[in-house]
Amino acid sequence: MTAYALEVQSLTKVIGKKKVVDQVSFSVNKGEIFGLLGPNGAGKTTIIRMIVSLINRTDGAVIINGNNLDEQFKETMSEMGAIVENPEFYKYMSGYKNLKHYANMALKKVSDERINEVAKLVKLEDVIHQKVKTYSLGMRQRLGVAQALLHNPSLLILDEPTNGLDPQGIREFRDYLHMLARDGISVLVSSHLLSEMQLMCDRFAILEKGKLIHISSMKETMEIDEAKEVVFEVDNSEEAVEVVKEKMEALSVKVLSDHQFSVNVNRADISTINRTLISNDINVYGINRVEASLEDRFFEITNKGAREEVK
């Protein structure tokens, strides 16, 4: 039995003479949230539209739970639920009647009990019989998730799902996705909102100009042990900086205030600096690592790719 909910193999899309997506391969584990990152025009939406068969692939394969989309189309599509761009509903109808309408079009039979179940799952049970025109944008997004989950798919695919949501709506939506992942549903989500993807995803891939340039777990990326900025709080920062520079000449040290200085240093050297300060009768009141954000790492990775292209 395959461990992957989704495998994308050498996915390629050519429009005219331009390769919009160029030999992209990645996999999504069962029960994980996997992010596609990249600027607008990087190919994220094109990849998603190829996966859900809204547009044809020039080359490559899509495998869902071990089944090839080309060979077992109906069975494979029934394993997917998707929101591509903003979900659209009949605003003059209630949320329930909209879901009932989609249920009637599903390949699998969807019971009234299942409709009530997904409404509760996305916390719309109290308003499900109200007209959609009374819903906030966040509520309509949740109704979109409910519609995508009606036929009980194992894989949920979302393209820029938090567009237009306010901070509270984004947080609520993120919490729903984490809940779904805990229940065993795999999620593929695309976005250009890096700070949100950092909080949402287990693993991610970075796309640039249609090519996949980086793929890793969020934890590995954020914990990479390169030199990081560390802020020391001491009783006399200028004196402390002189001591550190004398002991470790190669370090980049900067006075921030009378009682704080920063230094770019590997984790292993932090304790060495601390011991050096104490042995020179400088009191240390705090040591804080300035953690890089996903945005910082994103630009490090993309800028590195750009430099390698120039070479």
XYZ file of C-alpha atoms in Angstrom:
311
model
C 0.000 0.000 0.000
C 1.465 3.342 -1.056
C 2.478 5.863 1.607
C 1.638 8.750 -0.713
C -1.739 10.385 -1.157
C -0.422 12.198 -4.242
C 2.569 11.730 -6.535
C 3.336 14.212 -9.291
C 5.881 12.860 -11.764
C 7.697 15.105 -14.269
C 4.661 17.334 -14.704
C 5.115 19.636 -17.705
C 2.921 22.226 -19.415
C 3.901 23.973 -22.641
C 1.817 26.870 -23.963
C 2.982 28.017 -27.372
C 6.755 27.929 -27.152
C 6.891 28.599 -23.402
C 7.297 25.963 -20.692
C 4.941 27.191 -17.991
C 5.685 24.122 -15.850
C 8.961 22.276 -16.386
C 9.437 18.664 -15.184
C 7.995 19.168 -11.687
C 7.956 16.136 -9.365
C 6.885 15.897 -5.709
C 4.796 13.711 -3.407
C 2.330 14.361 -0.589
C 2.308 11.977 2.356
C -0.929 10.733 3.819
C -2.240 13.033 6.545
C 0.115 15.931 5.844
C -0.319 19.501 4.639
C 1.997 20.174 1.704
C 2.508 23.699 0.388
C 3.346 24.993 -3.072
C 5.147 28.318 -2.694
C 6.194 30.828 -5.277
C 5.462 34.281 -6.655
C 2.499 34.925 -8.934
C 3.248 33.351 -12.298
C 5.532 30.647 -10.884
C 3.209 27.870 -12.087
C 1.345 26.953 -8.877
C -2.184 27.290 -10.241
C -1.226 25.604 -13.516
C 0.072 22.574 -11.594
C -3.104 22.365 -9.520
C -5.324 22.720 -12.590
C -3.407 19.864 -14.256
C -3.709 17.657 -11.171
C -7.497 18.092 -11.010
C -7.784 17.756 -14.831
C -9.109 21.243 -15.516
C -6.391 21.573 -18.171
C -4.395 18.978 -20.094
C -0.839 18.032 -19.244
C 1.840 18.260 -21.915
C 3.767 15.506 -20.135
C 4.014 13.774 -16.775
C 1.827 11.638 -14.545
C -0.505 12.174 -11.570
C -0.823 9.281 -9.105
C -3.497 9.337 -6.363
C -3.187 6.678 -3.639
C -1.177 4.533 -6.042
C -3.643 4.870 -8.933
C -2.678 6.568 -12.194
C -5.121 9.340 -13.113
C -4.909 8.451 -16.831
C -5.680 4.767 -16.266
C -8.367 4.985 -13.560
C -9.863 8.429 -14.079
C -13.227 8.132 -12.318
C -11.890 6.211 -9.320
C -8.946 8.580 -8.933
C -10.996 11.767 -9.273
C -13.393 10.494 -6.602
C -10.454 10.523 -4.146
C -9.947 14.274 -4.667
C -11.772 17.331 -3.393
C -10.666 20.728 -4.662
C -11.145 24.476 -4.445
C -9.509 26.205 -7.399
C -9.829 29.981 -7.084
C -12.834 31.278 -5.096
C -15.689 28.809 -4.490
C -18.936 29.885 -6.165
C -22.411 29.211 -4.779
C -26.000 30.144 -5.475
C -26.373 33.082 -3.104
C -30.178 33.012 -3.074
C -30.078 29.415 -1.761
C -29.122 28.254 1.709
C -25.774 26.659 2.423
C -27.540 23.330 2.889
C -29.351 23.521 -0.458
C -26.077 24.400 -2.192
C -24.418 21.344 -0.665
C -27.430 19.217 -1.605
C -27.103 20.461 -5.192
C -23.427 19.419 -5.336
C -24.240 16.112 -3.618
C -26.682 15.260 -6.403
C -23.872 15.682 -8.955
C -21.309 13.565 -7.080
C -20.112 10.235 -8.494
C -20.518 8.672 -5.061
C -23.879 8.738 -3.289
C -23.898 11.482 -0.633
C -26.496 11.113 2.128
C -28.255 13.922 4.007
C -26.406 12.699 7.084
C -23.083 13.315 5.287
C -24.166 16.863 4.382
C -24.927 17.574 8.041
C -21.652 15.922 9.042
C -19.458 18.142 6.832
C -21.438 21.249 7.834
C -20.582 20.450 11.449
C -16.988 19.627 10.517
C -16.440 23.153 9.160
C -18.518 24.669 11.983
C -21.373 25.953 9.850
C -24.106 23.826 11.414
C -25.750 26.858 13.066
C -26.040 28.803 9.790
C -26.274 26.015 7.214
C -29.970 26.764 6.515
C -29.363 30.496 6.041
C -28.963 31.948 2.546
C -25.376 32.121 1.304
C -25.756 35.853 0.581
C -25.753 36.376 4.381
C -22.405 34.555 4.776
C -19.104 36.323 5.338
C -16.204 35.545 2.974
C -14.691 33.256 5.610
C -17.975 31.357 5.941
C -18.175 30.938 2.147
C -14.627 29.586 2.136
C -15.620 27.050 4.792
C -18.692 26.138 2.757
C -16.294 25.554 -0.149
C -14.301 23.137 1.998
C -17.541 21.390 3.002
C -18.479 21.020 -0.669
C -15.013 19.615 -1.474
C -15.327 17.100 1.389
C -18.867 15.899 0.587
C -17.780 12.702 -1.178
C -15.273 11.886 1.591
C -12.036 12.349 -0.405
C -8.639 11.373 0.932
C -6.927 14.359 -0.730
C -7.972 18.015 -0.544
C -6.451 20.448 -3.064
C -6.678 24.199 -2.425
C -5.451 27.053 -4.618
C -4.864 30.313 -2.700
C -7.617 29.420 -0.186
C -7.068 32.396 2.144
C -7.376 35.119 -0.526
C -9.563 37.918 0.800
C -9.838 36.556 4.331
C -9.164 38.784 7.337
C -6.585 37.649 9.963
C -9.218 35.909 12.086
C -10.655 34.122 9.065
C -7.172 32.990 7.990
C -6.456 31.603 11.436
C -9.775 29.754 11.578
C -9.204 28.315 8.108
C -5.710 27.145 9.097
C -7.123 25.438 12.191
C -9.676 23.580 10.030
C -6.925 22.263 7.768
C -4.888 21.057 10.748
C -7.979 19.287 12.070
C -8.556 17.594 8.701
C -4.912 16.479 8.537
C -5.183 14.979 12.030
C -8.173 12.997 10.751
C -5.999 11.541 7.985
C -6.931 13.800 5.059
C -3.976 14.975 2.980
C -3.911 18.606 1.854
C -2.094 20.228 -1.068
C -2.297 24.001 -0.767
C -0.780 26.769 -2.888
C -0.125 30.309 -1.709
C 2.204 33.282 -1.984
C 1.554 34.229 1.694
C 4.773 32.928 3.206
C 4.038 33.770 6.841
C 0.765 31.844 6.655
C 2.324 28.818 4.943
C 4.958 28.673 7.681
C 2.194 28.130 10.243
C 0.123 25.824 8.046
C 2.384 23.335 6.272
C 4.351 20.233 7.259
C 6.416 20.276 4.059
C 6.664 22.605 1.090
C 8.106 23.074 -2.378
C 9.284 26.344 -3.901
C 8.538 27.036 -7.558
C 10.254 29.646 -9.687
C 9.561 30.236 -13.373
C 7.835 26.860 -13.631
C 10.669 24.886 -12.064
C 10.820 23.240 -8.640
C 13.935 24.673 -6.964
C 13.560 23.473 -3.365
C 11.603 20.912 -1.358
C 11.892 20.094 2.351
C 10.025 19.875 5.632
C 9.178 23.127 7.362
C 11.000 21.965 10.488
C 14.235 21.160 8.619
C 14.173 24.489 6.817
C 13.599 26.583 9.921
C 16.150 24.702 12.047
C 18.992 24.781 9.535
C 22.164 25.351 11.541
C 23.794 28.218 9.723
C 25.111 31.378 11.350
C 22.214 33.255 12.931
C 21.889 36.552 14.670
C 22.044 36.192 18.464
C 21.374 39.090 20.842
C 23.226 39.192 24.169
C 21.950 41.352 27.036
C 24.825 42.454 29.282
C 25.721 45.192 31.778
C 28.095 46.954 29.347
C 27.724 46.191 25.661
C 30.756 48.141 24.390
C 33.084 46.397 26.802
C 31.483 43.045 25.942
C 31.984 43.602 22.192
C 35.689 44.357 22.693
C 36.117 41.123 24.641
C 34.276 39.051 22.037
C 36.215 40.580 19.139
C 39.520 39.895 20.906
C 38.597 36.272 21.523
C 36.836 35.527 18.194
C 38.111 37.945 15.555
C 36.156 36.483 12.625
C 32.739 37.156 14.121
C 30.471 39.982 12.981
C 29.568 41.848 16.194
C 27.365 44.929 16.497
C 26.417 47.167 19.457
C 22.636 47.637 19.617
C 22.360 49.689 22.819
C 24.154 50.298 26.118
C 23.131 46.825 27.280
C 22.675 44.792 24.093
C 24.871 43.602 21.247
C 24.262 41.163 18.406
C 26.560 38.641 16.795
C 26.166 36.319 13.774
C 27.230 32.971 15.109
C 26.664 29.232 14.821
C 24.795 27.562 17.656
C 27.917 25.787 18.975
C 29.726 29.131 19.536
C 27.016 30.724 21.676
C 28.202 28.978 24.848
C 31.823 29.931 24.051
C 30.877 33.616 23.896
C 28.885 33.301 27.113
C 31.826 31.712 28.971
C 34.197 34.356 27.571
C 31.997 37.188 28.861
C 31.581 35.662 32.311
C 35.304 34.936 32.673
C 35.931 38.635 31.929
C 33.529 39.746 34.710
C 30.778 40.828 32.298
C 27.330 39.883 33.545
C 25.052 38.209 30.999
C 21.317 38.730 31.588
C 19.875 37.217 28.430
C 20.730 35.354 25.209
C 18.168 35.339 22.397
C 18.451 33.842 18.923
C 16.760 35.927 16.249
C 14.868 33.217 14.373
C 14.644 33.512 10.602
C 11.155 33.493 9.101
C 10.081 31.414 6.128
C 10.226 34.666 4.171
C 13.928 34.978 5.047
C 14.592 31.380 4.016
C 12.499 31.797 0.836
C 14.630 34.705 -0.351
C 17.853 32.908 0.624
C 16.813 29.913 -1.491
C 15.521 31.880 -4.491
C 18.490 34.269 -4.480
C 20.858 31.294 -4.331
C 19.076 29.818 -7.356
C 19.400 33.106 -9.216
C 23.143 33.290 -8.473
C 23.668 29.723 -9.726
C 21.786 30.541 -12.954
C 24.154 33.467 -13.591
C 27.158 31.156 -13.197
